[in-house]
Coordinates of C-alpha atoms (C1' of nucleotides) in Angstrom, one line a residue:
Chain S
X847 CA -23.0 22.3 16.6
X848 CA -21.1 22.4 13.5
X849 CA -18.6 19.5 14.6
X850 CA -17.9 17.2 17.5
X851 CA -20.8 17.2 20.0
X852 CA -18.2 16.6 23.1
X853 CA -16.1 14.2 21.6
X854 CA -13.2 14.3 20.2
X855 CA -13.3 12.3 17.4
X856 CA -14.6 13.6 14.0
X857 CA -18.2 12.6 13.3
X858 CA -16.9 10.8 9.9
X859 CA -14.3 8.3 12.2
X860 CA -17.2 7.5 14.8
X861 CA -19.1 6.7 11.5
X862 CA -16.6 4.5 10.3
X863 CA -15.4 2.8 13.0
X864 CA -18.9 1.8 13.9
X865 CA -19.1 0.4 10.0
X866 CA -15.4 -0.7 10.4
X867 CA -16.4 -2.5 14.5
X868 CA -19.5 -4.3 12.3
X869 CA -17.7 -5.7 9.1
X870 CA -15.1 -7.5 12.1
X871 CA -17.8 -8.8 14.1
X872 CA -18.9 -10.3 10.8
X873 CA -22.3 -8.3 10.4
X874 CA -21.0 -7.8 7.2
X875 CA -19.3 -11.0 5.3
X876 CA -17.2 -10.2 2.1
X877 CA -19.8 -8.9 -1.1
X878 CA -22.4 -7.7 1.3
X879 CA -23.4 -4.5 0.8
X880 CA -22.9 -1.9 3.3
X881 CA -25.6 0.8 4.4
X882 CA -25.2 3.4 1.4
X883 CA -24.8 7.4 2.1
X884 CA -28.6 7.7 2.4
X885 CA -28.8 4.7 4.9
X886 CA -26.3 7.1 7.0
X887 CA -27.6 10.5 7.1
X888 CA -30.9 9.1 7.7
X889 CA -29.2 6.8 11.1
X890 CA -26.4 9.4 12.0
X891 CA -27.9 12.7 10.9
X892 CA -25.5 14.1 9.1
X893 CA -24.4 16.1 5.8
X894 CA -24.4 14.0 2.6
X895 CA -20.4 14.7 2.6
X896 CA -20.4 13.8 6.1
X897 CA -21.7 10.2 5.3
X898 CA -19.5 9.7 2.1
X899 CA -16.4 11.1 3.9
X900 CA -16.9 8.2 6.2
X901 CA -17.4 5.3 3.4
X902 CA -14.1 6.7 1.8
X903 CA -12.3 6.5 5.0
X904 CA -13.3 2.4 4.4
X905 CA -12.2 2.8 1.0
X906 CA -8.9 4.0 1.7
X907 CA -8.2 1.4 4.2
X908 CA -9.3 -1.2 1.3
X909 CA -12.2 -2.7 3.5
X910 CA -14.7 -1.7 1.3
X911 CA -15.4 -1.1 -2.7
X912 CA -18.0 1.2 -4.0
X913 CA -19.9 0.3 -7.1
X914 CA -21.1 3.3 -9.0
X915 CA -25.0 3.4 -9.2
X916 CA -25.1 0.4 -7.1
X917 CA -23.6 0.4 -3.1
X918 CA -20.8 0.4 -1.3
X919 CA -19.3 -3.3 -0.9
X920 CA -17.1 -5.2 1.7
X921 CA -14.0 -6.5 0.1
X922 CA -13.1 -10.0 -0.8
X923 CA -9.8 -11.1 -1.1
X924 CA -8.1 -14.4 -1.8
X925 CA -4.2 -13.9 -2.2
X926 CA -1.8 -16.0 -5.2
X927 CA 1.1 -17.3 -3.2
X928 CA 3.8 -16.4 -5.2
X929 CA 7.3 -19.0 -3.8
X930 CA 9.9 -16.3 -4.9
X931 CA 12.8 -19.2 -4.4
X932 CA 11.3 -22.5 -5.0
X933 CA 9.7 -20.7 -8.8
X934 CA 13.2 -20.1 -9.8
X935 CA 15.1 -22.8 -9.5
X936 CA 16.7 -24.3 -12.3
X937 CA 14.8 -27.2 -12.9
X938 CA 11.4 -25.3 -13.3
X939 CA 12.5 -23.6 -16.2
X940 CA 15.4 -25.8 -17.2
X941 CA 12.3 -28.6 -18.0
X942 CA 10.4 -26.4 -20.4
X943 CA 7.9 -25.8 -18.0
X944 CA 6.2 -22.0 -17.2
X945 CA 6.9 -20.1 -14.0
X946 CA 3.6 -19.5 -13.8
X947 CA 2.1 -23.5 -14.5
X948 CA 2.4 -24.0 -10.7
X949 CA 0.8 -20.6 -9.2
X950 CA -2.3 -20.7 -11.4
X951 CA -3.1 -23.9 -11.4
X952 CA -7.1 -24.6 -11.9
X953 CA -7.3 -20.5 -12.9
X954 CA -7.8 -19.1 -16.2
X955 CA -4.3 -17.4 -16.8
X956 CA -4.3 -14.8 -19.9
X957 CA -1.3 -12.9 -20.8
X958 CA -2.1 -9.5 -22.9
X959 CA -1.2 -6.5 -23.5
X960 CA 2.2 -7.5 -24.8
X961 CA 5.2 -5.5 -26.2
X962 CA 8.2 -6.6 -27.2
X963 CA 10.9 -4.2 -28.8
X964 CA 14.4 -3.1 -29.0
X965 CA 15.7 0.4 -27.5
X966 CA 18.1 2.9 -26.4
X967 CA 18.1 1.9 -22.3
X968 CA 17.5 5.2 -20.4
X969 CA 20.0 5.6 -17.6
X970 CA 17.9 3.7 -14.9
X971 CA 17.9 0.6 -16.8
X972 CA 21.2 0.7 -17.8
X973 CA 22.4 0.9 -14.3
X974 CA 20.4 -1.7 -13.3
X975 CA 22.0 -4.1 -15.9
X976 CA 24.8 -2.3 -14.9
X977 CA 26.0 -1.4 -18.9
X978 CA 27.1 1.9 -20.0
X979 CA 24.6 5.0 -21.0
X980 CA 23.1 4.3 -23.9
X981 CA 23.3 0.5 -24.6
X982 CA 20.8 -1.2 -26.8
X983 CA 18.6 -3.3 -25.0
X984 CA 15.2 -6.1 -25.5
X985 CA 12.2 -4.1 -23.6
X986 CA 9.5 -7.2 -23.0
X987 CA 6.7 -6.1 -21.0
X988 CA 3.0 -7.7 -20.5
X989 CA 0.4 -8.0 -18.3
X990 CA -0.9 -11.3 -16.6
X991 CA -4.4 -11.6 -16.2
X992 CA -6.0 -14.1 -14.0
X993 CA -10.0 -15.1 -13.8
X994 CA -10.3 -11.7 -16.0
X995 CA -9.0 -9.8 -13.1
X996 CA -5.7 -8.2 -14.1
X997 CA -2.8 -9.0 -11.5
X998 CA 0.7 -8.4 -12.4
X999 CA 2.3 -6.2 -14.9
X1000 CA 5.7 -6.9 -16.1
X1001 CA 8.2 -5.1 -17.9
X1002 CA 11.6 -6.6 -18.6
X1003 CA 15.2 -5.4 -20.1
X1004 CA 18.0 -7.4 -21.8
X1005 CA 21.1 -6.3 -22.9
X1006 CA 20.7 -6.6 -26.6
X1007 CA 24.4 -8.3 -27.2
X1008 CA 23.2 -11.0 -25.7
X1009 CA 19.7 -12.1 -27.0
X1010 CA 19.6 -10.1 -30.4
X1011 CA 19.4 -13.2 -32.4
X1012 CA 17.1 -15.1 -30.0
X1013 CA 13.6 -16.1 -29.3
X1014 CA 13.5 -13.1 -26.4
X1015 CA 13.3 -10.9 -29.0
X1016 CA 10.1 -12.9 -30.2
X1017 CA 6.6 -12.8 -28.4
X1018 CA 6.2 -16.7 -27.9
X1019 CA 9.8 -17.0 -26.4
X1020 CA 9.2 -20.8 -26.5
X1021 CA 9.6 -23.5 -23.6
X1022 CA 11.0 -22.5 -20.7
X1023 CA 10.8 -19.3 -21.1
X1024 CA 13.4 -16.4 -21.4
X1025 CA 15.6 -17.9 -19.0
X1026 CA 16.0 -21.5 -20.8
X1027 CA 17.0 -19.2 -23.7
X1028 CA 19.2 -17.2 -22.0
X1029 CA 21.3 -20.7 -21.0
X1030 CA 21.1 -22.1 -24.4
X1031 CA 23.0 -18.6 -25.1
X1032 CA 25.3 -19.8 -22.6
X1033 CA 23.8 -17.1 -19.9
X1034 CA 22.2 -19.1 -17.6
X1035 CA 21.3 -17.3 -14.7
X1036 CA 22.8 -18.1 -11.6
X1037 CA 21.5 -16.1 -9.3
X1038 CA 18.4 -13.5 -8.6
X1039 CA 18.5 -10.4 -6.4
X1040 CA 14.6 -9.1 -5.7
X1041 CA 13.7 -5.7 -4.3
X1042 CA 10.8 -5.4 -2.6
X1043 CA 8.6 -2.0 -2.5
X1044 CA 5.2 -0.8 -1.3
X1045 CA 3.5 2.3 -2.8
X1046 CA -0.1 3.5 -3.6
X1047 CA -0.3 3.1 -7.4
X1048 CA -0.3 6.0 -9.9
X1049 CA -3.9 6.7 -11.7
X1050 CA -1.9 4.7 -14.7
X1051 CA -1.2 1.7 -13.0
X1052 CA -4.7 1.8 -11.0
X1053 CA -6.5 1.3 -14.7
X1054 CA -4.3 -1.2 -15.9
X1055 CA -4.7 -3.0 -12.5
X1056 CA -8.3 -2.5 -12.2
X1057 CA -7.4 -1.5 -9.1
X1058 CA -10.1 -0.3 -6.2
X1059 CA -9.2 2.3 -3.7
X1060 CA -6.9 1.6 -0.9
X1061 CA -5.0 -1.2 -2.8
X1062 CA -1.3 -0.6 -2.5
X1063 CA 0.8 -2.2 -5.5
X1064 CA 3.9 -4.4 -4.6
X1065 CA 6.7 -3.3 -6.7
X1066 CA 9.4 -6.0 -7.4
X1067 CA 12.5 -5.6 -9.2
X1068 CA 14.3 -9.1 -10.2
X1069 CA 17.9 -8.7 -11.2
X1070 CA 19.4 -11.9 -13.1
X1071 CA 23.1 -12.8 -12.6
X1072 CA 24.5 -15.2 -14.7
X1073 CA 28.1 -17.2 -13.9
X1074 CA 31.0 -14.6 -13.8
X1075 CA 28.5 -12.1 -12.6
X1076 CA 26.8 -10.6 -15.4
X1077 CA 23.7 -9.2 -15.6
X1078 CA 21.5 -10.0 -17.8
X1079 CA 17.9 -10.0 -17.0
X1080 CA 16.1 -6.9 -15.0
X1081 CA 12.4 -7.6 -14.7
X1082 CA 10.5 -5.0 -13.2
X1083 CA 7.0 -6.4 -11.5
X1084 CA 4.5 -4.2 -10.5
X1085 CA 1.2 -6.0 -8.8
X1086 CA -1.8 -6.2 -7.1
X1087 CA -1.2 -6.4 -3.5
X1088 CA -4.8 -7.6 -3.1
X1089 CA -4.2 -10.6 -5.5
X1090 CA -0.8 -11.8 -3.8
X1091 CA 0.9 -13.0 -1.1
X1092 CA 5.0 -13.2 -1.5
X1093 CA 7.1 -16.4 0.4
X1094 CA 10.5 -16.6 0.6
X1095 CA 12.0 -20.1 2.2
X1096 CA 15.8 -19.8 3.1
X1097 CA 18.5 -21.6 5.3
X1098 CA 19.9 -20.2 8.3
Chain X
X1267 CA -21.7 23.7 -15.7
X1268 CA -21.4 21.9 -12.9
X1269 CA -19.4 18.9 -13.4
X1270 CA -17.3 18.7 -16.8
X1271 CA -17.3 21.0 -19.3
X1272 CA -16.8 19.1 -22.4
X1273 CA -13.7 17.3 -21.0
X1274 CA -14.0 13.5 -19.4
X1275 CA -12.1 14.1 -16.6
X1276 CA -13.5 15.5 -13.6
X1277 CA -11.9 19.2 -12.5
X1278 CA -10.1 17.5 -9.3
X1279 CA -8.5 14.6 -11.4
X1280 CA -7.4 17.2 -13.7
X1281 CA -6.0 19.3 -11.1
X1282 CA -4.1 16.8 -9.0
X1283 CA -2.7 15.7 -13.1
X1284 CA -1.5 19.4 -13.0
X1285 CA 0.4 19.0 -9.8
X1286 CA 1.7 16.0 -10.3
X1287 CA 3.2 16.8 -13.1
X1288 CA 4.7 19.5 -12.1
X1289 CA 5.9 17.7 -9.3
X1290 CA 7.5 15.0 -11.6
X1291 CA 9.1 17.3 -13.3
X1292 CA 11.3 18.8 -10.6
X1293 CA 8.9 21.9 -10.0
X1294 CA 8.4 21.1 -6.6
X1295 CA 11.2 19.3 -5.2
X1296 CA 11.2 17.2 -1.7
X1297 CA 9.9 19.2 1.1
X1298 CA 8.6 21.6 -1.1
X1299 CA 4.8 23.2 -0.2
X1300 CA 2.4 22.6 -2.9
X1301 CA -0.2 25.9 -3.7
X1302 CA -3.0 25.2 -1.4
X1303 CA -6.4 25.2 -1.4
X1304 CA -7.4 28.9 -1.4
X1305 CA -4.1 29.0 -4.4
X1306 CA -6.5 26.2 -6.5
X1307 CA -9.7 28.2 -5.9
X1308 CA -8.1 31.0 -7.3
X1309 CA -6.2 29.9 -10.2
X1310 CA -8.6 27.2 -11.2
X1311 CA -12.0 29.1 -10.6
X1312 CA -13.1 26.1 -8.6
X1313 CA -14.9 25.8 -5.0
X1314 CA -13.3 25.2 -2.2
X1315 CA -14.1 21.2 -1.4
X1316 CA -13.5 20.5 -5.2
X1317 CA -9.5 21.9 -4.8
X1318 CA -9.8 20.1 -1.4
X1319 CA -10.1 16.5 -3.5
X1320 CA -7.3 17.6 -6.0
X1321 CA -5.1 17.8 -2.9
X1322 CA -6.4 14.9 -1.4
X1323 CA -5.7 12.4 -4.3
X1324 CA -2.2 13.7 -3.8
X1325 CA -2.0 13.1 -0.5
X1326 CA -3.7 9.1 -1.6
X1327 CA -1.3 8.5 -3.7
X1328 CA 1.8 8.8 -1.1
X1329 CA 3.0 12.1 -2.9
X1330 CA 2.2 14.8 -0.9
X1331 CA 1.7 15.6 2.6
X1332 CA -0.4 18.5 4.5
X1333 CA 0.3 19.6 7.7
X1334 CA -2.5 21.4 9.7
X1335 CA -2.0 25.5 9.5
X1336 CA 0.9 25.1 7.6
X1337 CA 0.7 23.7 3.7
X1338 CA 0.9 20.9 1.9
X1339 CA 4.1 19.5 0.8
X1340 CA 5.5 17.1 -1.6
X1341 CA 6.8 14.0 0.4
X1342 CA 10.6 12.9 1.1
X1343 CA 12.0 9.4 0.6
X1344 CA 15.1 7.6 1.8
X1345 CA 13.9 3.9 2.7
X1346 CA 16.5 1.4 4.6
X1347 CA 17.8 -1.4 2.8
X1348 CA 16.6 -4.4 4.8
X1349 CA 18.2 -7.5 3.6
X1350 CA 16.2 -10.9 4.2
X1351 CA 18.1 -13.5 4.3
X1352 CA 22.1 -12.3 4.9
X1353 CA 20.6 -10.7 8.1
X1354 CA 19.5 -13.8 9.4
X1355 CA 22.6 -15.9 8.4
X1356 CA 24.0 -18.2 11.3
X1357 CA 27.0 -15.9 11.7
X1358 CA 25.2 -12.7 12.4
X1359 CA 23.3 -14.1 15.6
X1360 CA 26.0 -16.4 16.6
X1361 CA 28.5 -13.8 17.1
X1362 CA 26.1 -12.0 19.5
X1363 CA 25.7 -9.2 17.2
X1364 CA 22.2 -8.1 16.6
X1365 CA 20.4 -8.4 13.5
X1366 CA 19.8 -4.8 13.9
X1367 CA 23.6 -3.4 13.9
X1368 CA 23.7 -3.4 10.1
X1369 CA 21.0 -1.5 8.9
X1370 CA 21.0 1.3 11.2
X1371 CA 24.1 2.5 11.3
X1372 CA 25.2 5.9 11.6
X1373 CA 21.5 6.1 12.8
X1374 CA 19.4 6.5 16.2
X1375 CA 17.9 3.3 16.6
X1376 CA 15.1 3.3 19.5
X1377 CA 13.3 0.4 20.5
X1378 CA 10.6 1.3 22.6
X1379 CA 6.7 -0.2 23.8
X1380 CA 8.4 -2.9 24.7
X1381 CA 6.4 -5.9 26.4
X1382 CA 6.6 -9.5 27.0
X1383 CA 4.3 -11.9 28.5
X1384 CA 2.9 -15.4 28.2
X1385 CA -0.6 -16.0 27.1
X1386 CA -2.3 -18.9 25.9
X1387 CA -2.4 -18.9 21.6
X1388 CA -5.3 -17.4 19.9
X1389 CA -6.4 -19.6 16.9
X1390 CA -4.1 -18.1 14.3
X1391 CA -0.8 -18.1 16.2
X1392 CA -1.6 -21.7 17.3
X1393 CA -2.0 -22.2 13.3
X1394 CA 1.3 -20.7 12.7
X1395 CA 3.6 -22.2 15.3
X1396 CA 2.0 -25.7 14.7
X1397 CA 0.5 -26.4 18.6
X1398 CA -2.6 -27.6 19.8
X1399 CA -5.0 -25.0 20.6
X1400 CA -4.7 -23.4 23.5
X1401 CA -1.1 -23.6 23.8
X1402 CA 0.8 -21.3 26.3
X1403 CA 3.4 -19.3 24.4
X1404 CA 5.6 -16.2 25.3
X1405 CA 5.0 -13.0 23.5
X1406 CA 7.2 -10.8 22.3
X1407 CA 6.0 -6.9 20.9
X1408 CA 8.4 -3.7 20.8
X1409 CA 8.6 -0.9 18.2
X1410 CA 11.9 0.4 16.4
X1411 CA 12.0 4.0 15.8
X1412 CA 15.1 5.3 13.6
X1413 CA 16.2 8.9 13.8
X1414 CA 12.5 10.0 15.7
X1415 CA 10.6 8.1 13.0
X1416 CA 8.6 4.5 13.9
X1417 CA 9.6 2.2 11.3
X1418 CA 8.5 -1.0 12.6
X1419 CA 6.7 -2.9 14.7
X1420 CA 7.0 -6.4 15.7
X1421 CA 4.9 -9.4 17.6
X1422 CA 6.6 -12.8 18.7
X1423 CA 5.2 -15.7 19.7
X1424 CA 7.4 -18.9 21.0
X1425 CA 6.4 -22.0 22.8
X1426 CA 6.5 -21.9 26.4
X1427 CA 7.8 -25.5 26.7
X1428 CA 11.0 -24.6 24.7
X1429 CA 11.8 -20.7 26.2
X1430 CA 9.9 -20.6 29.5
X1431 CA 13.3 -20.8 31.9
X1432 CA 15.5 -18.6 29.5
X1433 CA 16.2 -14.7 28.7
X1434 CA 13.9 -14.8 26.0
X1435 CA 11.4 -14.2 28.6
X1436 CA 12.6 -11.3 30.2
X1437 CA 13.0 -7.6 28.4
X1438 CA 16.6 -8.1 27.4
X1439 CA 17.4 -10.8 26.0
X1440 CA 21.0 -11.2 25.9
X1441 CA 23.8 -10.5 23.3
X1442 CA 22.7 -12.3 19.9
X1443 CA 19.3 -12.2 21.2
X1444 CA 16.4 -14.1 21.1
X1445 CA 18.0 -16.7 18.5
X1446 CA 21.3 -16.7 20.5
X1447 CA 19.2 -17.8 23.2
X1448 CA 17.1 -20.4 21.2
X1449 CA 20.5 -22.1 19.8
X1450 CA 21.5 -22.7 23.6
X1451 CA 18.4 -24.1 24.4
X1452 CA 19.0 -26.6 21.6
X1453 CA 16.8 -25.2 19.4
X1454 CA 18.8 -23.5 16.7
X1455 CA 16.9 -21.8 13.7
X1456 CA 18.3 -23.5 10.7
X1457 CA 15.4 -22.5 8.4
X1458 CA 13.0 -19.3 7.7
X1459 CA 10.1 -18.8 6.0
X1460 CA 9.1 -15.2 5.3
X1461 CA 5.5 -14.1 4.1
X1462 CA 5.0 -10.7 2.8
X1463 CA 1.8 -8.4 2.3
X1464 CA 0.9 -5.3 1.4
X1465 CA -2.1 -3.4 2.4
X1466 CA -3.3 0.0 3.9
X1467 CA -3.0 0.3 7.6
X1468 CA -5.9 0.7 10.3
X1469 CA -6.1 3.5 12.0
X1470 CA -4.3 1.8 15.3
X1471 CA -1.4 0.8 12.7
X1472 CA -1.0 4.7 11.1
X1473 CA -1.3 6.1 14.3
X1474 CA 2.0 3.8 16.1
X1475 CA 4.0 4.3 12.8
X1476 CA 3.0 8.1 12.3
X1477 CA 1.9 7.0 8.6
X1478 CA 1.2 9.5 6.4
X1479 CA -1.6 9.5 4.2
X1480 CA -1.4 6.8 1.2
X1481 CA 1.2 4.7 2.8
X1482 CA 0.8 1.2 2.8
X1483 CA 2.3 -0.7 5.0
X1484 CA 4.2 -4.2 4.7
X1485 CA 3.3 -7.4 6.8
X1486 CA 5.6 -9.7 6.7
X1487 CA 5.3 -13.1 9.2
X1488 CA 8.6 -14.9 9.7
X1489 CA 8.6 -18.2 10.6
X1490 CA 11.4 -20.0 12.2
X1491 CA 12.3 -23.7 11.7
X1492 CA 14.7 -25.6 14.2
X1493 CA 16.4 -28.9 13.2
X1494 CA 14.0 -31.5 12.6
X1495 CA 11.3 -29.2 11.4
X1496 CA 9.4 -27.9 14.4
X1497 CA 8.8 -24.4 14.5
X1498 CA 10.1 -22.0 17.2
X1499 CA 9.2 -18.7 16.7
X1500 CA 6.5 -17.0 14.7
X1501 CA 7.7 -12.9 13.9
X1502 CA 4.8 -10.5 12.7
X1503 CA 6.0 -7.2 11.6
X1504 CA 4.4 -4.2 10.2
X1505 CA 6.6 -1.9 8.2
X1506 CA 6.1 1.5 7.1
X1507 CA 6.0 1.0 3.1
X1508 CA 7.7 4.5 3.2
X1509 CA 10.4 3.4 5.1
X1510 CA 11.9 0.0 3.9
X1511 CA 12.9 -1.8 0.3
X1512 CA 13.3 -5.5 1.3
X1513 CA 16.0 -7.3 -0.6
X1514 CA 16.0 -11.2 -1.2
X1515 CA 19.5 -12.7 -2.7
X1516 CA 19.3 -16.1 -3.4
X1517 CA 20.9 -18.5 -6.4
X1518 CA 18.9 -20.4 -9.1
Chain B
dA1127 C1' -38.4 4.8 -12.7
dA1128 C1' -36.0 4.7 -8.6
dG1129 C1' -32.0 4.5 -6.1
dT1130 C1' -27.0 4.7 -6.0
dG1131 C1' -22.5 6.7 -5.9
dG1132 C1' -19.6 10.8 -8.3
dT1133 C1' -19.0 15.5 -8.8
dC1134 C1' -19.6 20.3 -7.5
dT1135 C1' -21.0 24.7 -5.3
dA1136 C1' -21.1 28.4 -1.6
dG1137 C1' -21.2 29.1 2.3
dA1138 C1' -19.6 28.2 7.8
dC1139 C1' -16.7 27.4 12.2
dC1140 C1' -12.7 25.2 14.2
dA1141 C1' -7.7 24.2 15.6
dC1142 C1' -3.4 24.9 14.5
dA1143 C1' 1.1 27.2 12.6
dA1144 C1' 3.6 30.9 11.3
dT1145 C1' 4.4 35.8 11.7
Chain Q
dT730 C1' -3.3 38.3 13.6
dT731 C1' -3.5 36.0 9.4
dG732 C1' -3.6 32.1 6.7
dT733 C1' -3.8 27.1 6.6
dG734 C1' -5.9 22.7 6.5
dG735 C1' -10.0 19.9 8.9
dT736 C1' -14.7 19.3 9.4
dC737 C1' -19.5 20.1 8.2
dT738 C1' -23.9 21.7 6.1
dA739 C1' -27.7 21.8 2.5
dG740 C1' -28.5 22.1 -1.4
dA741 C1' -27.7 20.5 -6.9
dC742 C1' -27.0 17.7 -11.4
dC743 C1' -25.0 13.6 -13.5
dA744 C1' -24.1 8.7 -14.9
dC745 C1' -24.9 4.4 -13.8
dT746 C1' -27.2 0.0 -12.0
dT747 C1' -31.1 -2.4 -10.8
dC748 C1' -35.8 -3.3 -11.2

DNA sequence: AAGTGGTCTAGACCACAAT
DNA sequence: TTGTGGTCTAGACCACTTC
């Protein structure tokens, strides 16, 4: 009787699809706590293992969060909608306003853990700003907390001939942004390329994303043209996919 | 001596560090097998469930792969390029080519589970095509497997009142497909709306696309705009993470 | 203090892949 | 046939949260 009794599923999936069946037929709203390992040995008669292998199946699929000492948890989620068009057109910047004012609105936005410094570009980010091996370039990169719950970290390369003397080679880049610099330099960008990626996220990124298990990252790479085709922005974005939902609104 | 001893990190995580590592450093290329589980008992003095996690967190984390009796082995990429919004230009459907053409070539491109019926809208579509509830619509779901490997799979829904007499209907839908058909019908997409996700599959999802372990997949919900502002189609696909990097061009 | 999840051990049988 | 990963048991100690 070691494993399946006459079925052919593994004890652990029958456990969690039964858990998986209940949190969909709402037994279990989001923040309720689910029956703990103890709850299911007792109920299923099983192995300790047995019961935590099926939690963590939950746990992968992002369902469910434990909380050490204190239960295993349904999930919660309640996406950003971040307009990856309508945030970049020139007048939002061009005005002195944020690229962020509009998505956080009525949220407590905190921007930490920031870096700004000049380097050697390694030979990924120099063919991404398509320059030759070795250019100097601005490295900016921070992290953008929202409600305390850390959701985007962002890290950003300029060619160096371009901004050296600038405010994007400060930490308070002042209004606007780097962009409405860049066009006072008379680099305006122009036109955006973005790359989309999903991945599971290394252990790194999971810390600095307080992210729980089973929450893929969304990795977004924004390449900045400006008129004649130059580039001179590449802003790598690496966040939460819990915390966001991207839109894109084009013409046919 | 039985959890750390005198270290923070727990044996697995250190472990799977070791690998992964080695892995990023080109000791185990693509393909490769990892040392399995009896290799980490061995070489690490551990039991056999603890070199069991290391592997697992591997496996989590999208980087490695085990196949059952044979190993596990670090995992291969080489997504498609999948272009949002040139593949959707007027052009591309007008001329009766399909939006597929581009991105697959050179490759095997199967579509396959293939069904279409009419149903009356659930709640959510109803939300998303912008009809009274209970609504009858046409729905359209097939899967695209390239080169013997599901990529995608995709859900329609369209009004009855606009395709119910057309091709859209039936299996094939014509050259230029189903927009072709729509434009006829005097319905012409001149707008799109794409919303994108990211977030572990179920077990339904990993089982259609043949996900491996720690793949995420991408939801993306297209929805299509005719002249005038009513919507004709709503598109739901799931992509395997794995398998795709989306790209978004567009001008400030 | 009691209960929870996190880690770990030392066994076991199974289905499957490679040889 | 041998080795692999997949599942499972029945214990154990720990750190943490809640009361």
């Amino acid at each position: 009787m070691t494993s399946q009794g006459g079925t052919r599923q593994p004890k652990y999936q029958r456990i969690a699809d039964a858990l998986r069946t209940a949190i969909q037929a709402g037994e279990y709203g989001p923040g309720d706590r689910l029956p703990g390992e103890n709850d299911l040995m007792a109920t299923y008669e099983v192995a300790r293992m047995t019961a935590r292998q099926a939690l963590g199946v939950l746990q992968n699929e992002g369902l469910a969060e434990a909380r050490k000492g204190a239960g295993v948890f349904v999930r919660a989620f309640k996406p950003l909608r971040r307009r990856g068009i309508e945030r970049l057109a020139r007048e939002q910047w061009g005005a002195g306003r944020s690229i962020w004012s509009e998505e956080s609105e009525e949220r407590e936005l905190v921007v930490d853990q920031i870096d700004v410094r000049e380097e050697e570009a390694d030979g990924r980010v120099c063919d991404a700003l398509d320059v030759p091996a070795g250019t100097r370039v601005w490295a900016r990169s921070r992290r953008f907390v929202l409600d305390g719950k850390p959701v985007l970290f962002a890290l950003s390369h300029l060619p160096s001939d371009i901004v050296a003397d600038s405010a994007v080679t400060q930490v308070d880049t002042g209004p606007g942004g780097t962009y409405a610099r860049l066009a006072e330099l008379g680099f305006a960008p122009v036109h955006f390329r973005e790359e989309i990626r999903s991945r599971m996220p290394s252990a790194d990124e999971a810390e600095r994303l307080s992210l729980a298990m089973g929450t893929p990252v969304i990795h977004i790479v924004r390449t900045a043209f400006a008129q004649g085709g130059r580039v001179v922005e590449v802003n790598e974005m690496t966040l939460d996919s819990a915390s966001y939902v991207l839109e894109y609104d084009f013409d046919a």
